[in-house]
mmCIF file of C-alpha atoms in Angstrom:
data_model
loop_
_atom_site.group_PDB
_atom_site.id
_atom_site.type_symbol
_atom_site.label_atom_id
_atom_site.label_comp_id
_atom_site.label_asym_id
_atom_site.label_seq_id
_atom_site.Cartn_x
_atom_site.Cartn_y
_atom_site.Cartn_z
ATOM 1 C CA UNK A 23 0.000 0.000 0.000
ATOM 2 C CA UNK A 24 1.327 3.424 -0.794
ATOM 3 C CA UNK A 25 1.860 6.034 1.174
ATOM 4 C CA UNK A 26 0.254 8.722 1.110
ATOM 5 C CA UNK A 27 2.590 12.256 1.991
ATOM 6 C CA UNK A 28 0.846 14.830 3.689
ATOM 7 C CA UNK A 29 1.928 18.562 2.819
ATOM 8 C CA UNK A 30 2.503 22.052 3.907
ATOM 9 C CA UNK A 31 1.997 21.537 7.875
ATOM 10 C CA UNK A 32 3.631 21.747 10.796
ATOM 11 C CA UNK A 33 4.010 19.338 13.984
ATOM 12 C CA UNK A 34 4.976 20.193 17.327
ATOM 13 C CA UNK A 35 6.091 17.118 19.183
ATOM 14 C CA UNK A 36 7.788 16.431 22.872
ATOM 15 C CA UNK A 37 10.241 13.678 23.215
ATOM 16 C CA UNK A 38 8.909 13.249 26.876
ATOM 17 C CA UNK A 39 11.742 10.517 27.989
ATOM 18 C CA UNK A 40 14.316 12.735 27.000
ATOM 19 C CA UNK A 41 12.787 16.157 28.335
ATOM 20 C CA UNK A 42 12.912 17.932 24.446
ATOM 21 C CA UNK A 43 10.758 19.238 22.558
ATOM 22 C CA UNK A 44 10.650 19.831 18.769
ATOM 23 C CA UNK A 45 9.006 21.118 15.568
ATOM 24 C CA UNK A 46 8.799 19.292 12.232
ATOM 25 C CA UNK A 47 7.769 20.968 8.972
ATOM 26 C CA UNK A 48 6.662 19.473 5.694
ATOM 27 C CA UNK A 49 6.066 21.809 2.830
ATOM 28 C CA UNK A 50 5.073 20.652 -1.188
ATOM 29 C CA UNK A 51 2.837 22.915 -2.927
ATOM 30 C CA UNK A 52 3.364 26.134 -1.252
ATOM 31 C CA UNK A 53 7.040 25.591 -1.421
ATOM 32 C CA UNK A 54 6.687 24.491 -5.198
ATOM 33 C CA UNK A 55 4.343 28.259 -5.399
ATOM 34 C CA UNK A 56 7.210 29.932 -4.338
ATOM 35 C CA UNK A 57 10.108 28.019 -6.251
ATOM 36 C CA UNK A 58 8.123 28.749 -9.755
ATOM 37 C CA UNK A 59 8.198 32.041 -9.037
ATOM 38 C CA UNK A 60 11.718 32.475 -10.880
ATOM 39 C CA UNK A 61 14.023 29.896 -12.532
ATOM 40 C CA UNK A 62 16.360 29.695 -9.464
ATOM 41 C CA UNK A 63 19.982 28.253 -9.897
ATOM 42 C CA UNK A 64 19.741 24.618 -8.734
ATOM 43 C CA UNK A 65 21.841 25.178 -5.174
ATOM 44 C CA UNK A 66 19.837 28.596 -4.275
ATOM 45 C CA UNK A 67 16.354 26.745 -4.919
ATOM 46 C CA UNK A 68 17.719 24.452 -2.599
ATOM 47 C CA UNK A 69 18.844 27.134 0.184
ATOM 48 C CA UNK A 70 15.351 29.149 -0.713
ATOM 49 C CA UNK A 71 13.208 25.927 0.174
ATOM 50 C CA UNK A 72 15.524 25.666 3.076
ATOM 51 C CA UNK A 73 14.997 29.022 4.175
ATOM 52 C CA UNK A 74 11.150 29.209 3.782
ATOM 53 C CA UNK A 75 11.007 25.636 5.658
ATOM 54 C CA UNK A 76 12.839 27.328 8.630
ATOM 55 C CA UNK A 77 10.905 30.388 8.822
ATOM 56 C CA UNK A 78 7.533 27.958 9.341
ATOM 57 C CA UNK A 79 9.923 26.188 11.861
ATOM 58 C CA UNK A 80 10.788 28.787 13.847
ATOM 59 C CA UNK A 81 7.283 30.009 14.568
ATOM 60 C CA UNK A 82 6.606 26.548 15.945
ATOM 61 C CA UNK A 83 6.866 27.401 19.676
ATOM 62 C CA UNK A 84 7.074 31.025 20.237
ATOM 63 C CA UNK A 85 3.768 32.956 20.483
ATOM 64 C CA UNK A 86 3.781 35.186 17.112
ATOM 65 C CA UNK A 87 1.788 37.922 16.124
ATOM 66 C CA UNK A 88 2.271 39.101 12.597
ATOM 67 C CA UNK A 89 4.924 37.148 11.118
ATOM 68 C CA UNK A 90 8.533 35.942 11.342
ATOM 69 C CA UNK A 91 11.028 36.380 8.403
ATOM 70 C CA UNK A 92 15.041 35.212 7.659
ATOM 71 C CA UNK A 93 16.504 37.631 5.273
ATOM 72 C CA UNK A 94 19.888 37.710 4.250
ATOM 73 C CA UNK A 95 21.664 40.312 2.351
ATOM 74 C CA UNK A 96 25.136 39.601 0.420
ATOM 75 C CA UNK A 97 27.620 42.051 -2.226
ATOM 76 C CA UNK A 98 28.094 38.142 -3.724
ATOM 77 C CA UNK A 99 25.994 36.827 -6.021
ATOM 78 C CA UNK A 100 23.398 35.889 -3.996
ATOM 79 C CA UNK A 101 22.216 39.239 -3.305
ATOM 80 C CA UNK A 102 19.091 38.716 -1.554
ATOM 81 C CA UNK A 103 17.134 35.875 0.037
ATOM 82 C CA UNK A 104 14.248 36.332 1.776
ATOM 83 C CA UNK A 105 11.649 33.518 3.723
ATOM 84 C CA UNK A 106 8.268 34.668 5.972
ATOM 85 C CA UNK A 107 5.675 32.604 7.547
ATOM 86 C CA UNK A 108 2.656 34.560 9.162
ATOM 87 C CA UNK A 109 1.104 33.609 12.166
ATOM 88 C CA UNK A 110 -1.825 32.105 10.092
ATOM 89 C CA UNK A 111 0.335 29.722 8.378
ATOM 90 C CA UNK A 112 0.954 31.987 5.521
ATOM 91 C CA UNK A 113 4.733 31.325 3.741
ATOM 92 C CA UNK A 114 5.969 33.458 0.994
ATOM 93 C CA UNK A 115 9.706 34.143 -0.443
ATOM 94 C CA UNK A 116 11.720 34.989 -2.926
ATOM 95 C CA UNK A 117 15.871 35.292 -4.058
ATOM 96 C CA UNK A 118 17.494 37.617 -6.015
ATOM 97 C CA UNK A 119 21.217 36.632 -7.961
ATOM 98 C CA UNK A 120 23.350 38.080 -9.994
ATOM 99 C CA UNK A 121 25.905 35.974 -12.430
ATOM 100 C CA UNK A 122 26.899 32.389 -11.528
ATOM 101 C CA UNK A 123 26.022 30.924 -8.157
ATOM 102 C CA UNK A 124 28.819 28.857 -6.841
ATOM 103 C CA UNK A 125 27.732 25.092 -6.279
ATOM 104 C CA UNK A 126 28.283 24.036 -2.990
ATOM 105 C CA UNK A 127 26.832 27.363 -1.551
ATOM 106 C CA UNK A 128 28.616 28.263 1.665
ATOM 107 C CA UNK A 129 26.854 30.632 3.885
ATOM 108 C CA UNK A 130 30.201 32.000 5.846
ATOM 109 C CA UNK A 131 31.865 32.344 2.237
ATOM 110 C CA UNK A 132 29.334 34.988 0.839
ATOM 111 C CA UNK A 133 30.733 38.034 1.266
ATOM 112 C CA UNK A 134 29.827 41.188 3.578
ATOM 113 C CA UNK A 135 27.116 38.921 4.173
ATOM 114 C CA UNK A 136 24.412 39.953 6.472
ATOM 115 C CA UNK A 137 21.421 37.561 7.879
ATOM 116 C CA UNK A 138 18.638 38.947 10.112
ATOM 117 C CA UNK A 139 15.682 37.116 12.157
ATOM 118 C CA UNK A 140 12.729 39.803 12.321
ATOM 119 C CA UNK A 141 9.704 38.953 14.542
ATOM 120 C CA UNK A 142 6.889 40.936 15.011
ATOM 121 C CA UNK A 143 3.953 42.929 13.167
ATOM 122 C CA UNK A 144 5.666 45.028 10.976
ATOM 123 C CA UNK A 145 2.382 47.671 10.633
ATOM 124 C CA UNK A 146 1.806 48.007 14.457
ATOM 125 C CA UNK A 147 5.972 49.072 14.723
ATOM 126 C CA UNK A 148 6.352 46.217 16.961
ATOM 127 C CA UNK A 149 9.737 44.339 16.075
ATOM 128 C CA UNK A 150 12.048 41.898 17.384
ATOM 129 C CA UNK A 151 15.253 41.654 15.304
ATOM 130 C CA UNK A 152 18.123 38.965 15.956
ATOM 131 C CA UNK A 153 21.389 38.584 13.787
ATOM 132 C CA UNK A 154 22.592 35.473 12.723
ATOM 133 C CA UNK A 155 26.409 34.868 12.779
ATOM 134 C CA UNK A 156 27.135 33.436 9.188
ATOM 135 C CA UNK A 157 30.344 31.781 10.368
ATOM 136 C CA UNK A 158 28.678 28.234 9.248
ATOM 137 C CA UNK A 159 28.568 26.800 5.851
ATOM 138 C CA UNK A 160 24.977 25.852 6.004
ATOM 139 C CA UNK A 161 21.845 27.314 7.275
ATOM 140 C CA UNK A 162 21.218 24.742 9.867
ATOM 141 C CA UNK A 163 24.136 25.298 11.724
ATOM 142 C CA UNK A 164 24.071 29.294 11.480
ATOM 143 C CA UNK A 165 20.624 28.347 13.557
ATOM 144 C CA UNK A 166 21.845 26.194 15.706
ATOM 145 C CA UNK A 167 24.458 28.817 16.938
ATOM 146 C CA UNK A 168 21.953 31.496 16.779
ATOM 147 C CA UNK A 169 19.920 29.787 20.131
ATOM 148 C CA UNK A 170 22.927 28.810 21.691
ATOM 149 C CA UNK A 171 23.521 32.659 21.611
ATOM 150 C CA UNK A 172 20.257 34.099 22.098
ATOM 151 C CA UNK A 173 18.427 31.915 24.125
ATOM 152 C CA UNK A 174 21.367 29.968 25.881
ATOM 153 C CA UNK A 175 19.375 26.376 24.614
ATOM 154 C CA UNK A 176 21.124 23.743 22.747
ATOM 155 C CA UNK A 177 19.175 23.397 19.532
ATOM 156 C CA UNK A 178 19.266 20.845 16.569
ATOM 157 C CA UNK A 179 18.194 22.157 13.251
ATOM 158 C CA UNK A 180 18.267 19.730 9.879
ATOM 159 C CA UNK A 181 16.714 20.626 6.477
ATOM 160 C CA UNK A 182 16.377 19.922 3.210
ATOM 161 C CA UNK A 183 14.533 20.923 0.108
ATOM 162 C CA UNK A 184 14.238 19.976 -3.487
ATOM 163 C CA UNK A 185 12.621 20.811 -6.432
ATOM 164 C CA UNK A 186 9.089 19.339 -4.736
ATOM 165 C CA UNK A 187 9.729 19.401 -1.024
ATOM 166 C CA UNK A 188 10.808 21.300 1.890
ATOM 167 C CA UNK A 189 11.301 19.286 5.007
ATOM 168 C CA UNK A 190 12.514 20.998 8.515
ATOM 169 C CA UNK A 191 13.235 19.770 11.724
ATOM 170 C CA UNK A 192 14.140 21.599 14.823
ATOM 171 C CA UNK A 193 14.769 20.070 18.286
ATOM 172 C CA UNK A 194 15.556 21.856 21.702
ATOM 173 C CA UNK A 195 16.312 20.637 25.103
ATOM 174 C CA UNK A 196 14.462 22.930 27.845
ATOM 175 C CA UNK A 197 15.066 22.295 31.616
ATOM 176 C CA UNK A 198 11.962 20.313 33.378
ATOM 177 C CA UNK A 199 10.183 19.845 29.739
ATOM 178 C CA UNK A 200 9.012 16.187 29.419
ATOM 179 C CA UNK A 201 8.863 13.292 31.210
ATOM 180 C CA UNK A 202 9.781 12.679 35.582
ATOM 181 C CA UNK A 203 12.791 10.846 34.145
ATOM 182 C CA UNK A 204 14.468 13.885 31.660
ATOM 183 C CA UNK A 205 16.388 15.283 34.372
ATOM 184 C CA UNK A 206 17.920 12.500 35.615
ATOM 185 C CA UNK A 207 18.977 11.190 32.241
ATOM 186 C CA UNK A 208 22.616 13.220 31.502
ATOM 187 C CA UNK A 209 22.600 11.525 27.901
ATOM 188 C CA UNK A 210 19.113 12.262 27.007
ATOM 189 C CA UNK A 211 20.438 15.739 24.817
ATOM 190 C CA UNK A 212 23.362 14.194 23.378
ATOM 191 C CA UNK A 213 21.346 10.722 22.491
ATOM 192 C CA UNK A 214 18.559 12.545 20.528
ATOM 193 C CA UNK A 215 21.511 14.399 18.583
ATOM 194 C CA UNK A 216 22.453 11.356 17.647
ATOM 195 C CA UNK A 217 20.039 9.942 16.722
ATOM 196 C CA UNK A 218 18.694 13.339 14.652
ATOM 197 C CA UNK A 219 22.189 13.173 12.759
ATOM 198 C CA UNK A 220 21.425 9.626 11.041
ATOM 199 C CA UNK A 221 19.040 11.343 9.209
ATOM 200 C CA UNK A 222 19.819 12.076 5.427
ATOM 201 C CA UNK A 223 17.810 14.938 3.703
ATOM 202 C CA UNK A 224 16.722 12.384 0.906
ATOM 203 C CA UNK A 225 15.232 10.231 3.762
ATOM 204 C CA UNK A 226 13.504 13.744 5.120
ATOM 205 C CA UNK A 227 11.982 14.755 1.636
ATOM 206 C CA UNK A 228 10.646 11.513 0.817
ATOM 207 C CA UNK A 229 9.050 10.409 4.706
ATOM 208 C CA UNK A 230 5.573 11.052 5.939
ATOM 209 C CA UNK A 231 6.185 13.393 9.376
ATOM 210 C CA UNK A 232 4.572 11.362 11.943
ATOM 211 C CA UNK A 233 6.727 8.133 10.754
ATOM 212 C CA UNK A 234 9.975 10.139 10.614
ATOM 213 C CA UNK A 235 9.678 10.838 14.522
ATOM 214 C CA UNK A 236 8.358 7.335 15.441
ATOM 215 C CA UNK A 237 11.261 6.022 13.658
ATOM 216 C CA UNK A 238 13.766 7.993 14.864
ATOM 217 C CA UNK A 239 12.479 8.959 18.231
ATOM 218 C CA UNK A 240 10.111 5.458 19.122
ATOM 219 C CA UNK A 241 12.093 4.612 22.333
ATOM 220 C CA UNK A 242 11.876 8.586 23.348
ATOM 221 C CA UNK A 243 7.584 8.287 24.301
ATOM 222 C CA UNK A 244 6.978 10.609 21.137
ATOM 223 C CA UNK A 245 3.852 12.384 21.750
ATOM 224 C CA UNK A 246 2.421 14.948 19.012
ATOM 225 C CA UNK A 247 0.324 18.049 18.843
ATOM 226 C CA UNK A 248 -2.272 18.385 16.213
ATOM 227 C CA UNK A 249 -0.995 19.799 13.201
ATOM 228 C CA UNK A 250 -1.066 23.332 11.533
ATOM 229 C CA UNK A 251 -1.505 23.340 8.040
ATOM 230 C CA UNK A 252 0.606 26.203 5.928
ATOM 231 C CA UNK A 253 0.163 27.919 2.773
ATOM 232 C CA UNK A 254 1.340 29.860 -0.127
ATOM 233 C CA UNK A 255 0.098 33.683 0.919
ATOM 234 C CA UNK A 256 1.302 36.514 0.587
ATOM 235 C CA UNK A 257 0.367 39.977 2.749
ATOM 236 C CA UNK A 258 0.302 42.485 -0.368
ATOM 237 C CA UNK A 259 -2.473 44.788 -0.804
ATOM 238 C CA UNK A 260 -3.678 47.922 -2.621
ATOM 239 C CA UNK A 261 -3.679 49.746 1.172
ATOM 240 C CA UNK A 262 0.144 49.004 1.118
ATOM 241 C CA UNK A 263 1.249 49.781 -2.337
ATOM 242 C CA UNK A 264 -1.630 53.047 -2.222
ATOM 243 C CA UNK A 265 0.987 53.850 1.067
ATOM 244 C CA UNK A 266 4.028 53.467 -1.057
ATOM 245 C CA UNK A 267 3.034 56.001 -3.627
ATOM 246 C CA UNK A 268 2.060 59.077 -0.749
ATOM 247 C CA UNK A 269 5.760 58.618 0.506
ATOM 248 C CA UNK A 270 6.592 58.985 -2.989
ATOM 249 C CA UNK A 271 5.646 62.616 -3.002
ATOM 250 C CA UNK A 272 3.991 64.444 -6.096
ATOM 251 C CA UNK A 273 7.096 65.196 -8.066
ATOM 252 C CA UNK A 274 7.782 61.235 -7.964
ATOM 253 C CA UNK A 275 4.686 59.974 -8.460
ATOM 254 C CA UNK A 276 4.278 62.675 -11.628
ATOM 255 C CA UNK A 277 7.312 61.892 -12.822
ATOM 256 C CA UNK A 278 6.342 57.782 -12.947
ATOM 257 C CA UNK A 279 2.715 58.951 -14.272
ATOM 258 C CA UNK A 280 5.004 60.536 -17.019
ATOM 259 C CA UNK A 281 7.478 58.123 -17.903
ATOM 260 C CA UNK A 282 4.764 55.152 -18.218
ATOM 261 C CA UNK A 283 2.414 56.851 -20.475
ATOM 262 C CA UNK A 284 -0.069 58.114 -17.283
ATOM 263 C CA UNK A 285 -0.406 55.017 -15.580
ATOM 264 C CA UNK A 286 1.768 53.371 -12.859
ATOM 265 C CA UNK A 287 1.742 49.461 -12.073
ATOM 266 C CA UNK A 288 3.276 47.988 -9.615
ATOM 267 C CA UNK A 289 3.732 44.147 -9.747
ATOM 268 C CA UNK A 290 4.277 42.567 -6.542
ATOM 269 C CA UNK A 291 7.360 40.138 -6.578
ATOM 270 C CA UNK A 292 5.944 37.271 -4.116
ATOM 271 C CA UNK A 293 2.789 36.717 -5.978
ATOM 272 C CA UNK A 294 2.808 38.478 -9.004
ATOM 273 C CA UNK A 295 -0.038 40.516 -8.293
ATOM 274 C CA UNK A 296 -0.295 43.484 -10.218
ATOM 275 C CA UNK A 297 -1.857 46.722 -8.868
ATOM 276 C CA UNK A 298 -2.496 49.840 -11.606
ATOM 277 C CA UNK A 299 -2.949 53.794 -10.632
ATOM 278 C CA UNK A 300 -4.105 56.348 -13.175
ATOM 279 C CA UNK A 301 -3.652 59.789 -13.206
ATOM 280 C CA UNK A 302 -6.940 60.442 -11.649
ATOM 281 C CA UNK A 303 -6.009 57.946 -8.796
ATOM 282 C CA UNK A 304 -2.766 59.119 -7.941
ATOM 283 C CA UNK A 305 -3.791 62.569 -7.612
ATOM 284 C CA UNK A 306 -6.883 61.357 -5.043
ATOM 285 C CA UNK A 307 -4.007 59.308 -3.019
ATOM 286 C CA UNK A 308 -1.745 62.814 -2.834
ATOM 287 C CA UNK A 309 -4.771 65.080 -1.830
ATOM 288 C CA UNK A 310 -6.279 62.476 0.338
ATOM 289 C CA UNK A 311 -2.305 62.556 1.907
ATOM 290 C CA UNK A 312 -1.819 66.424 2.027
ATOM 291 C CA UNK A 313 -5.392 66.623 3.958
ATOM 292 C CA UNK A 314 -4.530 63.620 6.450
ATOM 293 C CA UNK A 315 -1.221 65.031 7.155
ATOM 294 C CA UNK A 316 -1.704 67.898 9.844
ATOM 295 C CA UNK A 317 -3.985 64.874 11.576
ATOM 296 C CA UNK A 318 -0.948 62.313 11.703
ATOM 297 C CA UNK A 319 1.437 65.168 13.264
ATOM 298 C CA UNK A 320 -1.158 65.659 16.371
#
């Protein structure tokens, strides 16, 4: 009998016998909505599907309101990568390159390379930003050292993604999580390591997520939450882009109105959405913004 593989969702799970708890994400078609946005290089597909897997995992136990995004920024030619889940489940992403992208892709060898972790709801001004030390080759690891850091708790991160699939899976140790036994047992932590590290990213793309833990983690008393399902979305709007063009100012926004024939579209590069202003409603958006502006000031 086949199997069938369930997509875009997210488990949280507690390894009770060994006091940790984890988060395992499988994505397929919002990952493939994202991947067909552009016709990646091979090796930055793979680090995009990587990324957008992560920024799902991440959300898995902290309480989020708004969304949580990994961007990283590079003068290489990966120039910019960026991954967001909402709090509803909603994943959307996109990579920008310029020339050849070297093949093995090495995180710490991109250079001036910046990566950021950015929590929060972006149009209430309320934002959490963490860096991410790029001194690992992979993503995984640059994660792994990034809650040793900020949250002084060992964490194991593994992923993989391919052209179809995005798998991620994140486990922590936390002091009196899981079962009366955890604290007793010394070589509970470095057991589940193990244990995670047999696992090969072809065996992650191509396993359902409730066998992958009971086979790796059967003698651990697995027990798991009810799953969140995820999907392509994306958080663009006309209220947004309408907000771009005021902070344009008149002598921008004519000047656009002029050099596209007196019409400005704006395409929006996660979904391809395409919003159009004429003449008539760019100059309601700049009166409606000189009239609302003594208000805003009070």
């Amino acid at each position: 009998m086949e199997t069938v593989l369930v997509e875009d969702v997210l488990h949280r799970f507690l390894l009770e016998r060994a006091g940790v708890r984890g988060v395992l994400v499988r994505l397929g078609a919002a990952w493939r909505e994202v991947a067909g946005r552009a016709d990646y290089p091979p090796v930055l597909r793979s680090l995009l599907g990587e990324s957008l897997a992560a920024s799902a995992l991440l959300t898995g136990n902290i309480k989020l309101e708004g969304s949580l995004s990994i961007e990283l920024k590079s003068q290489g030619p990966l120039r910019l990568l960026f991954a967001e889940c909402s709090d509803q489940g909603k994943l959307r992403g996109l990579a920008r390159w310029d020339g050849e992208v070297p093949a093995p892709l090495s995180l710490a060898d991109l250079p001036d390379a910046i990566m950021a972790i950015t929590i929060g709801h972006a149009d209430r001004g309320q934002r959490y930003q963490g860096l991410v030390d790029l001194q690992h080759a992979e993503l995984g690891q640059a994660l792994e050292n990034y809650f040793s850091q900020s949250e002084q708790l060992p964490a194991k991160v593994l992923l993989a993604a391919d052209g179809e699939h995005a798998v991620g899976l994140m486990l922590q140790r936390l002091p009196g999580e899981g079962g009366h036994d955890a604290a007793h047992d010394a070589d509970a932590w470095p057991r589940v390591v193990h244990l995670a590290e047999t696992l090969g990213g072809a065996e992650m793309l191509a396993t359902a997520p409730e066998e992958l833990l009971y086979r790796l983690f059967h003698e651990e008393s697995v027990r798991l939450f009810a799953p969140r399902p995820l999907a392509f979305g994306c958080s663009c709007s006309r209220e947004r882009v309408e907000s771009m063009l005021r902070s344009l100012g008149r002598e921008e926004a004519e000047a656009a109105l002029e050099a596209r024939e007196g019409e400005i579209e704006v395409t929006c590069e996660f979904c391809a959405r395409r919003y159009t202003f004429d003449r008539i409603d760019v100059e309601h958006l700049l009166n409606h913004a000189s009239v609302s502006a003594p208000d805003t000031a009070q």
